[in-house]
PDB file of C-alpha atoms in Angstrom:
ATOM      1  CA  MET X   1     -13.536   7.220   8.280  1.00 48.00           C
ATOM      2  CA  PRO X   2      -9.526   7.718   9.350  1.00 63.00           C
ATOM      3  CA  ALA X   3      -8.127  10.807   9.570  1.00 85.00           C
ATOM      4  CA  VAL X   4      -6.255  12.336   6.948  1.00 92.00           C
ATOM      5  CA  LEU X   5      -2.431  12.962   7.863  1.00 92.00           C
ATOM      6  CA  PHE X   6      -1.302  16.411   4.923  1.00 94.00           C
ATOM      7  CA  ASP X   7      -3.812  19.079   4.036  1.00 90.00           C
ATOM      8  CA  PRO X   8      -3.826  18.952  -0.211  1.00 89.00           C
ATOM      9  CA  SER X   9      -4.102  23.148  -0.185  1.00 89.00           C
ATOM     10  CA  ALA X  10      -0.332  22.967   1.885  1.00 91.00           C
ATOM     11  CA  ALA X  11       2.284  22.392   0.916  1.00 94.00           C
ATOM     12  CA  ALA X  12       4.197  19.363   2.818  1.00 93.00           C
ATOM     13  CA  ILE X  13       7.285  17.030   3.469  1.00 95.00           C
ATOM     14  CA  ALA X  14       7.315  14.108   5.487  1.00 95.00           C
ATOM     15  CA  ASN X  15      10.115  10.657   5.459  1.00 95.00           C
ATOM     16  CA  LEU X  16       7.385   7.527   4.623  1.00 95.00           C
ATOM     17  CA  ALA X  17       9.584   5.563   6.771  1.00 94.00           C
ATOM     18  CA  GLU X  18       8.895   7.914   9.576  1.00 95.00           C
ATOM     19  CA  LEU X  19       5.179   8.089   9.363  1.00 96.00           C
ATOM     20  CA  ILE X  20       4.313   4.596   9.549  1.00 96.00           C
ATOM     21  CA  SER X  21       5.957   1.157  12.116  1.00 96.00           C
ATOM     22  CA  THR X  22       5.036  -1.887  12.300  1.00 96.00           C
ATOM     23  CA  VAL X  23       3.486  -3.073  15.599  1.00 96.00           C
ATOM     24  CA  PRO X  24       3.062  -6.943  17.257  1.00 97.00           C
ATOM     25  CA  GLY X  25       1.299  -9.505  15.047  1.00 97.00           C
ATOM     26  CA  GLY X  26      -0.347  -6.130  13.050  1.00 97.00           C
ATOM     27  CA  ILE X  27      -1.329  -4.304  10.533  1.00 97.00           C
ATOM     28  CA  VAL X  28      -1.643  -0.574  10.485  1.00 97.00           C
ATOM     29  CA  SER X  29      -2.341   2.315   7.949  1.00 96.00           C
ATOM     30  CA  LYS X  30      -2.971   6.007   7.944  1.00 96.00           C
ATOM     31  CA  VAL X  31      -4.416   7.919   5.268  1.00 96.00           C
ATOM     32  CA  LEU X  32      -1.372  10.601   4.063  1.00 96.00           C
ATOM     33  CA  PHE X  33      -3.265  12.367   1.076  1.00 92.00           C
ATOM     34  CA  LYS X  34      -6.899  12.451  -0.611  1.00 93.00           C
ATOM     35  CA  SER X  35      -8.597  14.972  -3.277  1.00 91.00           C
ATOM     36  CA  GLY X  36      -9.070  14.662  -6.767  1.00 90.00           C
ATOM     37  CA  GLY X  37      -9.684  11.166  -7.533  1.00 91.00           C
ATOM     38  CA  VAL X  38      -5.888  10.371  -5.631  1.00 94.00           C
ATOM     39  CA  GLN X  39      -5.280   9.006  -2.397  1.00 95.00           C
ATOM     40  CA  GLN X  40      -2.575   7.165  -1.249  1.00 96.00           C
ATOM     41  CA  THR X  41      -2.623   5.543   1.866  1.00 97.00           C
ATOM     42  CA  LEU X  42       0.249   4.317   4.068  1.00 98.00           C
ATOM     43  CA  PHE X  43       0.657   0.424   5.516  1.00 98.00           C
ATOM     44  CA  ALA X  44       2.948  -1.608   7.969  1.00 98.00           C
ATOM     45  CA  LEU X  45       2.479  -5.050   8.057  1.00 98.00           C
ATOM     46  CA  ASP X  46       4.553  -7.041  11.010  1.00 98.00           C
ATOM     47  CA  ALA X  47       5.876 -10.768   9.647  1.00 97.00           C
ATOM     48  CA  GLY X  48       3.484 -12.740   8.607  1.00 97.00           C
ATOM     49  CA  GLN X  49       0.050 -11.072   8.318  1.00 98.00           C
ATOM     50  CA  SER X  50      -2.015 -10.798   5.378  1.00 97.00           C
ATOM     51  CA  ILE X  51      -4.561  -9.209   3.648  1.00 97.00           C
ATOM     52  CA  ARG X  52      -6.965 -11.254   1.748  1.00 97.00           C
ATOM     53  CA  GLU X  53      -7.892 -11.409  -2.099  1.00 97.00           C
ATOM     54  CA  HIS X  54     -10.318  -8.415  -2.472  1.00 97.00           C
ATOM     55  CA  ARG X  55     -11.194  -6.052  -5.396  1.00 96.00           C
ATOM     56  CA  VAL X  56     -10.798  -2.299  -5.703  1.00 94.00           C
ATOM     57  CA  PRO X  57     -12.604  -0.552  -8.456  1.00 95.00           C
ATOM     58  CA  TYR X  58      -8.704   1.777  -9.156  1.00 94.00           C
ATOM     59  CA  ALA X  59      -5.731   1.707 -10.966  1.00 96.00           C
ATOM     60  CA  ALA X  60      -3.316   1.475  -7.931  1.00 97.00           C
ATOM     61  CA  ILE X  61       0.339   1.186  -6.925  1.00 97.00           C
ATOM     62  CA  VAL X  62       1.925   0.055  -4.822  1.00 98.00           C
ATOM     63  CA  GLN X  63       5.723   0.608  -3.588  1.00 98.00           C
ATOM     64  CA  VAL X  64       7.727  -1.045  -1.017  1.00 98.00           C
ATOM     65  CA  ILE X  65       9.532   1.058   1.307  1.00 98.00           C
ATOM     66  CA  ASP X  66      11.272  -1.574   3.399  1.00 97.00           C
ATOM     67  CA  GLY X  67      10.870  -5.055   3.426  1.00 97.00           C
ATOM     68  CA  SER X  68       9.612  -7.401   1.286  1.00 97.00           C
ATOM     69  CA  LEU X  69       5.860  -8.325   0.610  1.00 97.00           C
ATOM     70  CA  ASN X  70       4.199 -11.193  -1.960  1.00 98.00           C
ATOM     71  CA  PHE X  71       1.583  -9.517  -3.909  1.00 97.00           C
ATOM     72  CA  ARG X  72      -0.918 -11.249  -6.184  1.00 97.00           C
ATOM     73  CA  VAL X  73      -2.754  -9.957  -8.804  1.00 97.00           C
ATOM     74  CA  GLY X  74      -4.776 -12.039 -10.696  1.00 95.00           C
ATOM     75  CA  GLN X  75      -3.073 -15.406 -10.123  1.00 95.00           C
ATOM     76  CA  ARG X  76       0.364 -14.523 -10.155  1.00 97.00           C
ATOM     77  CA  VAL X  77       2.982 -13.923  -7.541  1.00 97.00           C
ATOM     78  CA  TYR X  78       5.041 -10.872  -7.275  1.00 98.00           C
ATOM     79  CA  GLU X  79       8.249 -11.337  -4.553  1.00 98.00           C
ATOM     80  CA  MET X  80       8.486  -7.330  -3.902  1.00 98.00           C
ATOM     81  CA  LYS X  81      11.467  -6.294  -1.972  1.00 98.00           C
ATOM     82  CA  THR X  82      11.879  -2.856  -1.370  1.00 97.00           C
ATOM     83  CA  HIS X  83      11.883  -0.374  -3.860  1.00 97.00           C
ATOM     84  CA  ASP X  84       9.417  -2.104  -6.194  1.00 98.00           C
ATOM     85  CA  TRP X  85       6.544  -0.652  -7.963  1.00 98.00           C
ATOM     86  CA  LEU X  86       3.658  -2.667  -9.130  1.00 98.00           C
ATOM     87  CA  LEU X  87       1.118  -1.208 -11.352  1.00 97.00           C
ATOM     88  CA  MET X  88      -2.660  -2.742 -10.793  1.00 96.00           C
ATOM     89  CA  PRO X  89      -5.153  -2.950 -12.985  1.00 96.00           C
ATOM     90  CA  ALA X  90      -8.614  -1.223 -11.846  1.00 96.00           C
ATOM     91  CA  ASP X  91     -10.731  -4.474 -10.497  1.00 96.00           C
ATOM     92  CA  ALA X  92      -8.177  -7.066 -10.278  1.00 96.00           C
ATOM     93  CA  PRO X  93      -8.237  -9.469  -7.509  1.00 98.00           C
ATOM     94  CA  HIS X  94      -5.333  -8.931  -5.238  1.00 98.00           C
ATOM     95  CA  ALA X  95      -4.145 -10.049  -2.709  1.00 98.00           C
ATOM     96  CA  LEU X  96      -0.458 -10.208  -0.072  1.00 97.00           C
ATOM     97  CA  ASP X  97       1.421 -11.136   2.969  1.00 97.00           C
ATOM     98  CA  ALA X  98       4.528  -9.784   4.141  1.00 98.00           C
ATOM     99  CA  PRO X  99       6.784 -12.728   5.019  1.00 97.00           C
ATOM    100  CA  GLY X 100       9.231 -10.907   7.378  1.00 96.00           C
ATOM    101  CA  PRO X 101       8.029  -7.056   8.677  1.00 97.00           C
ATOM    102  CA  ALA X 102       7.288  -4.472   5.638  1.00 98.00           C
ATOM    103  CA  ARG X 103       5.898  -0.851   5.320  1.00 98.00           C
ATOM    104  CA  PHE X 104       4.839  -0.015   1.660  1.00 98.00           C
ATOM    105  CA  LEU X 105       3.107   3.152  -0.384  1.00 98.00           C
ATOM    106  CA  LEU X 106      -0.545   2.483  -2.034  1.00 98.00           C
ATOM    107  CA  THR X 107      -1.811   4.838  -4.429  1.00 97.00           C
ATOM    108  CA  LEU X 108      -5.713   5.497  -5.505  1.00 96.00           C
ATOM    109  CA  MET X 109      -5.671   6.912  -8.874  1.00 95.00           C
ATOM    110  CA  GLY X 110      -9.702   7.811  -9.663  1.00 87.00           C
ATOM    111  CA  ALA X 111     -11.164   7.518  -5.472  1.00 59.00           C
ATOM    112  CA  GLY X 112     -13.068   9.818  -5.603  1.00 52.00           C
TER     113      GLY X 112
END
C-alpha cells in the first residue's frame, strides 16, 4: 500500500505542482491524504500515457493542475486543460490519456 504523505491530525500546506513530477514514458501517483472516507491522490502522466477504462465505487473529482487530459466518462470525452474540474458519479466507467505531460489531483469520496 502506498505511503500517505500527510497526516490528517496535523495542519499542512503544500504546492501540488512541486510534490509530483512527470517521468519519461511513465505514470506517477502519490497519495496525499486519506481519512474519513476521502482520499486524495496526485497523478503525473508523461505525454502519450493513458489509463485504461476502469470503475471505482466512489464519486470522484478530477482537478487538472497543469497540462491537458482527454478524460472519458461513459461515452463522453472531456478535453480537460489546466485548472479544469470534473465530477464523476460512483461506478462510472472512465479512462484517460495525456496528449502532453499532465498533472492532476484525484479526490475519491466515500473511500473508507
